[in-house]
Tab-separated table of C-alpha atoms and ligand atoms in Angstrom:
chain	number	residue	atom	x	y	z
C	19	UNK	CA	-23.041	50.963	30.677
C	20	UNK	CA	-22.923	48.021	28.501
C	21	UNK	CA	-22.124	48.911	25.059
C	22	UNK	CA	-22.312	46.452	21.733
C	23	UNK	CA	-21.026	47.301	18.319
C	24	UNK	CA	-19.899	45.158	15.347
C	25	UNK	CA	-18.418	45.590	11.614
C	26	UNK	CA	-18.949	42.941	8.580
C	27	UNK	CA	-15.296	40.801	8.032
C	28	UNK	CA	-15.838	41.573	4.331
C	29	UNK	CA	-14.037	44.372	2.468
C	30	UNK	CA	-11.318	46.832	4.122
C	31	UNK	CA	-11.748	49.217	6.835
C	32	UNK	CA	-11.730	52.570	5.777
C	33	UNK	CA	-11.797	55.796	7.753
C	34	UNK	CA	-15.861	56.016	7.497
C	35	UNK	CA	-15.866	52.668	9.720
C	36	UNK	CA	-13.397	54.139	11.819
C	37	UNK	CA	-14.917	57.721	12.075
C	38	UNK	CA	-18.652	56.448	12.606
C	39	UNK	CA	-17.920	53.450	14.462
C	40	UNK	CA	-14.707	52.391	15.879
C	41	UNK	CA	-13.703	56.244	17.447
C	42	UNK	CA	-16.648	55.775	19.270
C	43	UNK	CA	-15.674	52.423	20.718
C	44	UNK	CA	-12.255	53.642	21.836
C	45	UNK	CA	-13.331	56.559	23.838
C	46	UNK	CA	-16.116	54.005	25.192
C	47	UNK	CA	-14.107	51.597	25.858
C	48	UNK	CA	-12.144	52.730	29.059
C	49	UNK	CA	-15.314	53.326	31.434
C	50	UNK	CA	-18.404	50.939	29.772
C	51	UNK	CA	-18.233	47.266	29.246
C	52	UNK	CA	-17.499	46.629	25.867
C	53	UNK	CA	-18.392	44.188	23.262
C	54	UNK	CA	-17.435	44.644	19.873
C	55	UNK	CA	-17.828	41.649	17.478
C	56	UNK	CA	-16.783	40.499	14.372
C	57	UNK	CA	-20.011	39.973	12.338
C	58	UNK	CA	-19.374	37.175	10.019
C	59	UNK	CA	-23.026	35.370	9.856
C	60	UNK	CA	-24.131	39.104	8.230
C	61	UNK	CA	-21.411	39.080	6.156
C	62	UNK	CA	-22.330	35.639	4.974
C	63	UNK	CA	-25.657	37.177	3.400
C	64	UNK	CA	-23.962	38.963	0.233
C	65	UNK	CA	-21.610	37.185	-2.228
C	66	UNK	CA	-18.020	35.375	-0.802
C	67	UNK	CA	-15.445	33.244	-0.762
C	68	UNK	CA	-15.830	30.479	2.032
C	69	UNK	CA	-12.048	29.898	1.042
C	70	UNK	CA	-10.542	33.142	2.583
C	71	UNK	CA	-13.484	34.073	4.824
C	72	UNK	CA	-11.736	32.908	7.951
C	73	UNK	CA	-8.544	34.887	7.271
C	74	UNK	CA	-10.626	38.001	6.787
C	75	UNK	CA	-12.482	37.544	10.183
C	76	UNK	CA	-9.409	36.974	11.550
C	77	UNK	CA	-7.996	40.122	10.154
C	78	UNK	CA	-10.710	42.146	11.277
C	79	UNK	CA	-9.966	41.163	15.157
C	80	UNK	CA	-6.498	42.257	13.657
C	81	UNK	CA	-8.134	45.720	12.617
C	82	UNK	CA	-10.137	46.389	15.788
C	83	UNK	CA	-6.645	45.897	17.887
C	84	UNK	CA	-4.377	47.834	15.601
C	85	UNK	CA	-6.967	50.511	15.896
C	86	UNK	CA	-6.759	50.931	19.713
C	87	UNK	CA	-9.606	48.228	21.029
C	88	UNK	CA	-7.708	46.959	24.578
C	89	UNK	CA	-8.353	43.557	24.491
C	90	UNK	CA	-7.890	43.976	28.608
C	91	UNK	CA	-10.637	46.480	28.446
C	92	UNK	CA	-13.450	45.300	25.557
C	93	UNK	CA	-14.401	41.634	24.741
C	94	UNK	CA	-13.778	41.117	21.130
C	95	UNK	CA	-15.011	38.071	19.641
C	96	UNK	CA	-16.153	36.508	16.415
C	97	UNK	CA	-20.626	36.552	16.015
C	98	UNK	CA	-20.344	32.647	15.147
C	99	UNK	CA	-18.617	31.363	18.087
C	100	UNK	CA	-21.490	32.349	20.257
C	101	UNK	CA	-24.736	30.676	18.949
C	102	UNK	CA	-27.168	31.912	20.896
C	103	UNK	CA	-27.432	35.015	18.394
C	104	UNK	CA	-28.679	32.381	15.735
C	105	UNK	CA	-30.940	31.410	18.414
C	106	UNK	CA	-32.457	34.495	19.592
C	107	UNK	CA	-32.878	35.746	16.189
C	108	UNK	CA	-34.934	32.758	15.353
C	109	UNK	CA	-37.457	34.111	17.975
C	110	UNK	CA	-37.251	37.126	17.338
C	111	UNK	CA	-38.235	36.983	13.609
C	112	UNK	CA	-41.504	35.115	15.257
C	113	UNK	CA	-42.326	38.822	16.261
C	114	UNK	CA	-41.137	40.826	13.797
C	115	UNK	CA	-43.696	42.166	10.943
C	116	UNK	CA	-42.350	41.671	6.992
C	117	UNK	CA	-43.491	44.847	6.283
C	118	UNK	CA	-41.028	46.602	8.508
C	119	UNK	CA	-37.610	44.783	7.454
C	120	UNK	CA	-39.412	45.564	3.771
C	121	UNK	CA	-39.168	48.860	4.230
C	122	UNK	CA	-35.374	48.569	5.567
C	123	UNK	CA	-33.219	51.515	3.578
C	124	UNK	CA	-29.806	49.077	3.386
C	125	UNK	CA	-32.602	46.049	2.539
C	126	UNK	CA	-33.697	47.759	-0.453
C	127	UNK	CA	-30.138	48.841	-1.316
C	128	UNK	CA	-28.877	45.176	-1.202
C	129	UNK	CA	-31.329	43.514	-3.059
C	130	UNK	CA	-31.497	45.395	-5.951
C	131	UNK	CA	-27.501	45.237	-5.669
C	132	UNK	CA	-26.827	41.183	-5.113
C	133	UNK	CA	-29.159	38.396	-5.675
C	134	UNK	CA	-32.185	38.848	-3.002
C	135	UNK	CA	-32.128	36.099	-0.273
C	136	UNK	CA	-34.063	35.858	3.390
C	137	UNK	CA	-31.179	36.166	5.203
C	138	UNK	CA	-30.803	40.278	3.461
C	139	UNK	CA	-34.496	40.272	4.537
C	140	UNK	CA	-33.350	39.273	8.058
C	141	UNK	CA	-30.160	40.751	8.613
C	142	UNK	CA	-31.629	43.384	10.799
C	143	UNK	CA	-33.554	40.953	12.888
C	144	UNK	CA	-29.867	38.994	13.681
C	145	UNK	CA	-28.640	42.479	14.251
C	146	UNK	CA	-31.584	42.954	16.569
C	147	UNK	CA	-29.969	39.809	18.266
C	148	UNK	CA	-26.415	41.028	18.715
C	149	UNK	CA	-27.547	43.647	21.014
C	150	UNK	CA	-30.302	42.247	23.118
C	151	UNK	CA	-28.452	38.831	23.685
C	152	UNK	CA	-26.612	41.351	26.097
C	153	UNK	CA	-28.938	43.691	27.432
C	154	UNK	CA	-27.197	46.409	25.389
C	155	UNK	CA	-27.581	50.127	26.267
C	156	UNK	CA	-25.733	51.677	24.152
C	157	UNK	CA	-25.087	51.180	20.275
C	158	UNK	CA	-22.638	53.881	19.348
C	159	UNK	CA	-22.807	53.256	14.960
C	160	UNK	CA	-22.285	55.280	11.721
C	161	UNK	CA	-25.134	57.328	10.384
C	162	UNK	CA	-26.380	54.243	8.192
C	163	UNK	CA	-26.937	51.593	10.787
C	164	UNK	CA	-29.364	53.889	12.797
C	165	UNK	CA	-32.543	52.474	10.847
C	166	UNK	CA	-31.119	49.194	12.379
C	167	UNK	CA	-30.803	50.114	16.055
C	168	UNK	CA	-34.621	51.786	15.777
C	169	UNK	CA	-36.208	48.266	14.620
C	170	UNK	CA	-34.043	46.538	17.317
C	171	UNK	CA	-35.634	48.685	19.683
C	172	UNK	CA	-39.241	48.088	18.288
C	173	UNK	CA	-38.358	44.444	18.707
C	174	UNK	CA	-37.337	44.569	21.995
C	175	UNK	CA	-40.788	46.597	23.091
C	176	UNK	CA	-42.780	44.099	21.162
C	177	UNK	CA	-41.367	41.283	22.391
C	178	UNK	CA	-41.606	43.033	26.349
C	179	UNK	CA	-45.203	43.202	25.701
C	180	UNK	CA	-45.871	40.063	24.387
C	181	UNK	CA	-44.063	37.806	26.873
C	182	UNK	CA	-43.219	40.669	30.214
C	183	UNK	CA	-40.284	42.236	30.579
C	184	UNK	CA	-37.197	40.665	29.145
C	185	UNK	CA	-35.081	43.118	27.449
C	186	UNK	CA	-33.191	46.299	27.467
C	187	UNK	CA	-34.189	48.566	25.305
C	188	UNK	CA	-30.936	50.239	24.029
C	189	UNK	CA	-30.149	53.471	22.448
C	190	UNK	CA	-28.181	54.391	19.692
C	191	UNK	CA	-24.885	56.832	19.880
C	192	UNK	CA	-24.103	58.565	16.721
C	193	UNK	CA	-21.860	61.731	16.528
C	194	UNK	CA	-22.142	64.740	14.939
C	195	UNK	CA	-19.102	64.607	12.903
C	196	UNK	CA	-18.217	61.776	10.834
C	197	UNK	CA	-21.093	59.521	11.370
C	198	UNK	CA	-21.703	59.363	7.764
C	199	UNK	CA	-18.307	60.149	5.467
C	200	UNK	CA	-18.908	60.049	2.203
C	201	UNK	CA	-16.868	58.735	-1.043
C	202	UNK	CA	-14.270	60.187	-2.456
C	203	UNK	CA	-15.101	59.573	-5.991
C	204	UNK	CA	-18.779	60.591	-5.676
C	205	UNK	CA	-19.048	62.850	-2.622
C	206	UNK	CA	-22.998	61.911	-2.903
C	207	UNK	CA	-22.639	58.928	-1.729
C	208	UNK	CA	-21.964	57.494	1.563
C	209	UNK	CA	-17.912	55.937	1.730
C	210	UNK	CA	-18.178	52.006	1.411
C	211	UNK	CA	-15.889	49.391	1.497
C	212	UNK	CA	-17.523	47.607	-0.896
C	213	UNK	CA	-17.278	49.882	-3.817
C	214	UNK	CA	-13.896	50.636	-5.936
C	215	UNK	CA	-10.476	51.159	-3.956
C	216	UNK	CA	-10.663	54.544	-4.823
C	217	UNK	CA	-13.366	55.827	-3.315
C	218	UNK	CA	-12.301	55.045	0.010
C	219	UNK	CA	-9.071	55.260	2.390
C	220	UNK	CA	-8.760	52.353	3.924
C	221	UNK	CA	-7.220	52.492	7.393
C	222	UNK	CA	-3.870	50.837	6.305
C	223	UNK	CA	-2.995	52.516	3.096
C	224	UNK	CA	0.049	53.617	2.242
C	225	UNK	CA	1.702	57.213	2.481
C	226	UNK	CA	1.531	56.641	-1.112
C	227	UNK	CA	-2.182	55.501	-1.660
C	228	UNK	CA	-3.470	57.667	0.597
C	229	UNK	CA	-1.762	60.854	-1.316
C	230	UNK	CA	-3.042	59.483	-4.631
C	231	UNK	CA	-6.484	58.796	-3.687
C	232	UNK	CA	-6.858	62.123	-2.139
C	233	UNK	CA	-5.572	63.743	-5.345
C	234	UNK	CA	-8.271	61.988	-7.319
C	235	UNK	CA	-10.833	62.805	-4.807
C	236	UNK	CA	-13.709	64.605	-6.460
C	237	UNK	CA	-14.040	68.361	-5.625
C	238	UNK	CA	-16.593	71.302	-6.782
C	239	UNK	CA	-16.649	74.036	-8.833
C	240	UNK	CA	-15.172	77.227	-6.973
C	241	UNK	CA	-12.154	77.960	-5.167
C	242	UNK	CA	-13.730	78.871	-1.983
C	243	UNK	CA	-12.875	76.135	0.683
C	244	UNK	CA	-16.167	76.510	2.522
C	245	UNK	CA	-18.287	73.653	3.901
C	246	UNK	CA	-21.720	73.789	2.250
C	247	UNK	CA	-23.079	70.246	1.640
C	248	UNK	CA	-25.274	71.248	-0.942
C	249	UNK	CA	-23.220	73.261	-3.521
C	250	UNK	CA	-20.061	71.953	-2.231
C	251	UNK	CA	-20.180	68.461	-1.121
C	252	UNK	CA	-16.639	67.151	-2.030
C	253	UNK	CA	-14.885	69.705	-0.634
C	254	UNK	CA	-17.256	69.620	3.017
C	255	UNK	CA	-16.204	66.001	2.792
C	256	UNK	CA	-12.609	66.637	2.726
C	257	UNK	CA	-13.383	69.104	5.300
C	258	UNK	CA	-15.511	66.484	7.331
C	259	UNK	CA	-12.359	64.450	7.229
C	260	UNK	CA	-9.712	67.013	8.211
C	261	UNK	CA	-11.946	67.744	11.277
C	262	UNK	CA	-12.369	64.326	12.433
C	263	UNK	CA	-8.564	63.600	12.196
C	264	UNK	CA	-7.477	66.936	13.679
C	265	UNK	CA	-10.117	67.016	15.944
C	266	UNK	CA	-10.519	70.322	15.222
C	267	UNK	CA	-13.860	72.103	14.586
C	268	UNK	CA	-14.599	72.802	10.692
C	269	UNK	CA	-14.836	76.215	10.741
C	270	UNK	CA	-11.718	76.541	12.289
C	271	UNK	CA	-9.992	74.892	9.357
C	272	UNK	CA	-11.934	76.913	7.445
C	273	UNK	CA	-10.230	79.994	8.542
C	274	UNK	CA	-6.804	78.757	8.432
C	275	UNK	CA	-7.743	77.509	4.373
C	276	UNK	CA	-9.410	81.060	3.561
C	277	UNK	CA	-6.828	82.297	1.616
C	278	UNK	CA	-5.594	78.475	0.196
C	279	UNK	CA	-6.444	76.091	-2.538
C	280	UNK	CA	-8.055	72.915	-3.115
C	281	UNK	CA	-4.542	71.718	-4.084
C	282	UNK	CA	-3.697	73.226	-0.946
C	283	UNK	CA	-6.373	71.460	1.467
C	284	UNK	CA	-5.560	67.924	-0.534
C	285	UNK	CA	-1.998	68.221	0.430
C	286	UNK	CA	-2.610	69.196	3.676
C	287	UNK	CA	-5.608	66.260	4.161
C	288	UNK	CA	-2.851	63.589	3.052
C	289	UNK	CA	-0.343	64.213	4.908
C	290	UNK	CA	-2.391	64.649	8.109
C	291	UNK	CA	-4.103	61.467	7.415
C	292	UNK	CA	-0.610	59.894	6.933
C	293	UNK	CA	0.438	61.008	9.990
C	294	UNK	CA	-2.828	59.708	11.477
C	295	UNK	CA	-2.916	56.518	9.920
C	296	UNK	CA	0.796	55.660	10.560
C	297	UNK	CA	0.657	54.341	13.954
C	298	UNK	CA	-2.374	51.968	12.498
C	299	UNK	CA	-0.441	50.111	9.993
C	300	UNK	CA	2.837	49.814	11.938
C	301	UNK	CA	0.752	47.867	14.891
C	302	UNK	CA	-1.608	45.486	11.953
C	303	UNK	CA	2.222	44.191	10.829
C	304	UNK	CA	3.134	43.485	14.493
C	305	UNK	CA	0.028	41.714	15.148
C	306	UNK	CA	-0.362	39.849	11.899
C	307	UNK	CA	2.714	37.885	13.156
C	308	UNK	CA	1.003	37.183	16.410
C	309	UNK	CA	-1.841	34.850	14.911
C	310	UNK	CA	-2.023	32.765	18.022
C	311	UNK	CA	-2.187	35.729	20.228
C	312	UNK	CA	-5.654	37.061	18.491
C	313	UNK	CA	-6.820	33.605	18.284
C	314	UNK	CA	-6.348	32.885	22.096
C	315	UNK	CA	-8.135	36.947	22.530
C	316	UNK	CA	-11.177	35.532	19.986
C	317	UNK	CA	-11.581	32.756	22.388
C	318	UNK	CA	-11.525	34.401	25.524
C	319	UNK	CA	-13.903	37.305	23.776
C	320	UNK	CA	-16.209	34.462	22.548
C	321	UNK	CA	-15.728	32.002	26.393
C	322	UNK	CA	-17.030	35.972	28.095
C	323	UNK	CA	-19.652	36.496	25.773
C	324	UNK	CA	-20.753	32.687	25.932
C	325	UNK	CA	-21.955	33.262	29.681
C	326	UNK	CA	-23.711	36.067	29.270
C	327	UNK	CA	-25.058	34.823	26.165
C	328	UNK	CA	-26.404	31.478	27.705
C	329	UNK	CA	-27.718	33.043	30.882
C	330	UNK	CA	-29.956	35.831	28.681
C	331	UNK	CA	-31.117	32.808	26.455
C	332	UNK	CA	-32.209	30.904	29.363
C	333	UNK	CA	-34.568	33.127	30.742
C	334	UNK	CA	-35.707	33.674	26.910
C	335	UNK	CA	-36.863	30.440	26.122
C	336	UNK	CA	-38.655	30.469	29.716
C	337	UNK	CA	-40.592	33.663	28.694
C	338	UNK	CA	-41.946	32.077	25.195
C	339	UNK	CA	-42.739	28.644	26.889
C	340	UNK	CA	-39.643	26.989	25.174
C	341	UNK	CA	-37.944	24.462	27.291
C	342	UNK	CA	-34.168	24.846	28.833
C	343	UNK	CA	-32.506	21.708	28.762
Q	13	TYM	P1	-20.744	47.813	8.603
Q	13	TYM	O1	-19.792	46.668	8.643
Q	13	TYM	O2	-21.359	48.168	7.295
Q	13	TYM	O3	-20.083	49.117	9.165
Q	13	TYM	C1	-19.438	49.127	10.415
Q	13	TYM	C2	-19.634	50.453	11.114
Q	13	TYM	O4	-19.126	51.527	10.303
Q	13	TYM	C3	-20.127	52.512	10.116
Q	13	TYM	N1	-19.960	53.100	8.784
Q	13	TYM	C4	-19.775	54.398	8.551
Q	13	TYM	N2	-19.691	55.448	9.379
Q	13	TYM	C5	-19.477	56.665	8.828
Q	13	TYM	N3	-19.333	56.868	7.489
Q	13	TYM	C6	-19.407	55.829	6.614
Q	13	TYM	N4	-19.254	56.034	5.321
Q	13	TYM	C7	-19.637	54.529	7.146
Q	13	TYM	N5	-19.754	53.298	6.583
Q	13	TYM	C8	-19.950	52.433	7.601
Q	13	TYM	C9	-21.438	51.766	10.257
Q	13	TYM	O5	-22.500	52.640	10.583
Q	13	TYM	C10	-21.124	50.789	11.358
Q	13	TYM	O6	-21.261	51.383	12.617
Q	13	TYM	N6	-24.973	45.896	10.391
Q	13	TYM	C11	-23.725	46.451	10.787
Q	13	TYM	C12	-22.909	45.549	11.676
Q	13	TYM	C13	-23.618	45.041	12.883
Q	13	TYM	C14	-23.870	45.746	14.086
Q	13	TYM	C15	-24.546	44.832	14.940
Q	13	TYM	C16	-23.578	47.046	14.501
Q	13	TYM	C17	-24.138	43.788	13.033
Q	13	TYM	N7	-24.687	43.657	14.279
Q	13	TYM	C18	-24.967	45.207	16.220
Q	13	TYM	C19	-24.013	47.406	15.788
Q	13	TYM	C20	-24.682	46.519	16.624
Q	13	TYM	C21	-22.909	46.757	9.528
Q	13	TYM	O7	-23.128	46.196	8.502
Q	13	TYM	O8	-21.894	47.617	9.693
């Protein structure tokens, strides 16, 4: 199957990204053909600094490798180095209706959040263009971006039925645990990178952060450790997390926590997620001495995608009368 995914350059990595998103890509990764991207152009939509924007994308290639993406396996490239996804979602906003990206959850989120711009409007329409520049079939995402994947797929049926069949019309792949962890300092929300330090762990933290961030974490009143999402939703997101590090099912960690304490269960959660997390931040140093070697695996990503890219586009612009040149 041929599978596309991508994460935003800005902000740090933290174990929602990893649980929704890039777990997902690693067990994909070994029998589908794989692209995962570095988004910048979305990223480009909220506030930044042009200064250090290349370093982050850069870092982010760093991030997928460190967390297990084979560069052998998955192409890995940056969004801007192939154009043809400006292109294509240029078209595509020809048939996409305001009032759906208007009533986009992460749109409304955004522009009450940042100054509102067309390209928040549009983000989903370019994300829309990620995945049928390829004749994606499978978009395996966190929770949040599934609002996303749906429109893509309206756009891709629309534009099928206005100009014949030109598109795969993909599917999203969300799992049932961890496709939406939630912060640490408000357990109501979903985790984000672009809130406080706090409220996340971020993928490379220390043995040290990561202890201290889980001791802050929010809990509930009650000593049971019990997963109820309602009544209890910091501690069934600390469970959430234990299960999708241990890979073991909640209920099961329930059992060995009846008799135990929050204390207990923070302790425990810390040092698993050291233990987890370890192998992560000893491979990021490696690599972040090997600049050239992720450059020359952007470029290769980006020359792969570039073919596939220009092919799709070509028959594109023949189905809406556009000329190829
Ligand atoms: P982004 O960068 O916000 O997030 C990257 C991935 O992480 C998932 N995710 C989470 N999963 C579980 N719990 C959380 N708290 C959590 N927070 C984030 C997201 O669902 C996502 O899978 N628009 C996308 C990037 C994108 C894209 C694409 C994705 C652009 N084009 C094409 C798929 C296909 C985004 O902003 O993700």
């Amino acid at each position: 199957m041929r599978i596309f995914s991508g994460i935003q350059p800005t902000g740090n990595i933290h174990i929602g990204n990893y649980s929704g998103a890039i777990k997902q890509w690693i067990d994909l990764q070994d029998k589908n053909e794989c692209l995962f991207c570095v988004v910048d152009l979305h990223a480009i939509t909220t506030p930044y600094d042009p200064e250090t924007f290349q370093k982050m994308c850069m870092e982010k290639a760093i991030v997928y490798l460190a967390a297990g993406i084979d560069p052998e396996k998955a192409i890995i490239f940056l969004q801007s180095s192939v154009k043809e996804h400006s292109e294509l979602c240029w078209l595509l906003n020809t048939v996409t209706p305001l009032g759906e990206l208007y009533r986009m959850t992460q749109y409304k989120e955004k522009s009450q959040k940042h100054k509102e711009n067309a390209g928040i409007l549009n983000y989903p329409v370019l994300m829309a263009a990620d995945i049928l520049l390829y004749d994606t079939e499978v978009v395996p995402v966190g929770e949040d971006q599934k609002q996303h994947v749906e429109l893509a797929k309206d756009i891709a049926r629309r534009f099928n039925s206005y100009f014949g069949e030109t598109f795969t019309v993909p599917k999203v792949q969300i799992l049932k645990t961890g496709a939406r962890v939630m912060s640490l300092s408000d357990p109501t929300k979903k985790m984000s990178k672009s809130d406080d330090e706090d409220s996340y762990i971020s993928l490379f933290d220390s043995p040290e952060k990561i202890r201290k961030k889980i001791s802050r974490a929010v809990t509930d009143t009650g000593k049971e450790i019990k997963y109820d999402k309602k009544n209890k939703p910091g501690i069934s997101n600390l469970l959430s997390i234990y299960s999708i590090f241990s890979e073991k099912k909640i209920e099961e960690i329930e059992k060995e926590m009846k008799d135990k304490s929050y204390k207990d269960l923070k302790d425990d959660l810390a040092s698993l997620l050291t233990e987890k997390l370890e192998p992560f931040r000893r491979k990021k140093e490696e690599l972040s001495k090997r600049e050239i070697y992720v450059q020359e695996i952007l470029k290769k990503g980006a020359e792969r995608a570039r073919v596939m890219a220009e092919e799709k586009m070509e028959e594109v612009r023949k189905k809406v009368g556009l000329q190829n040149n």
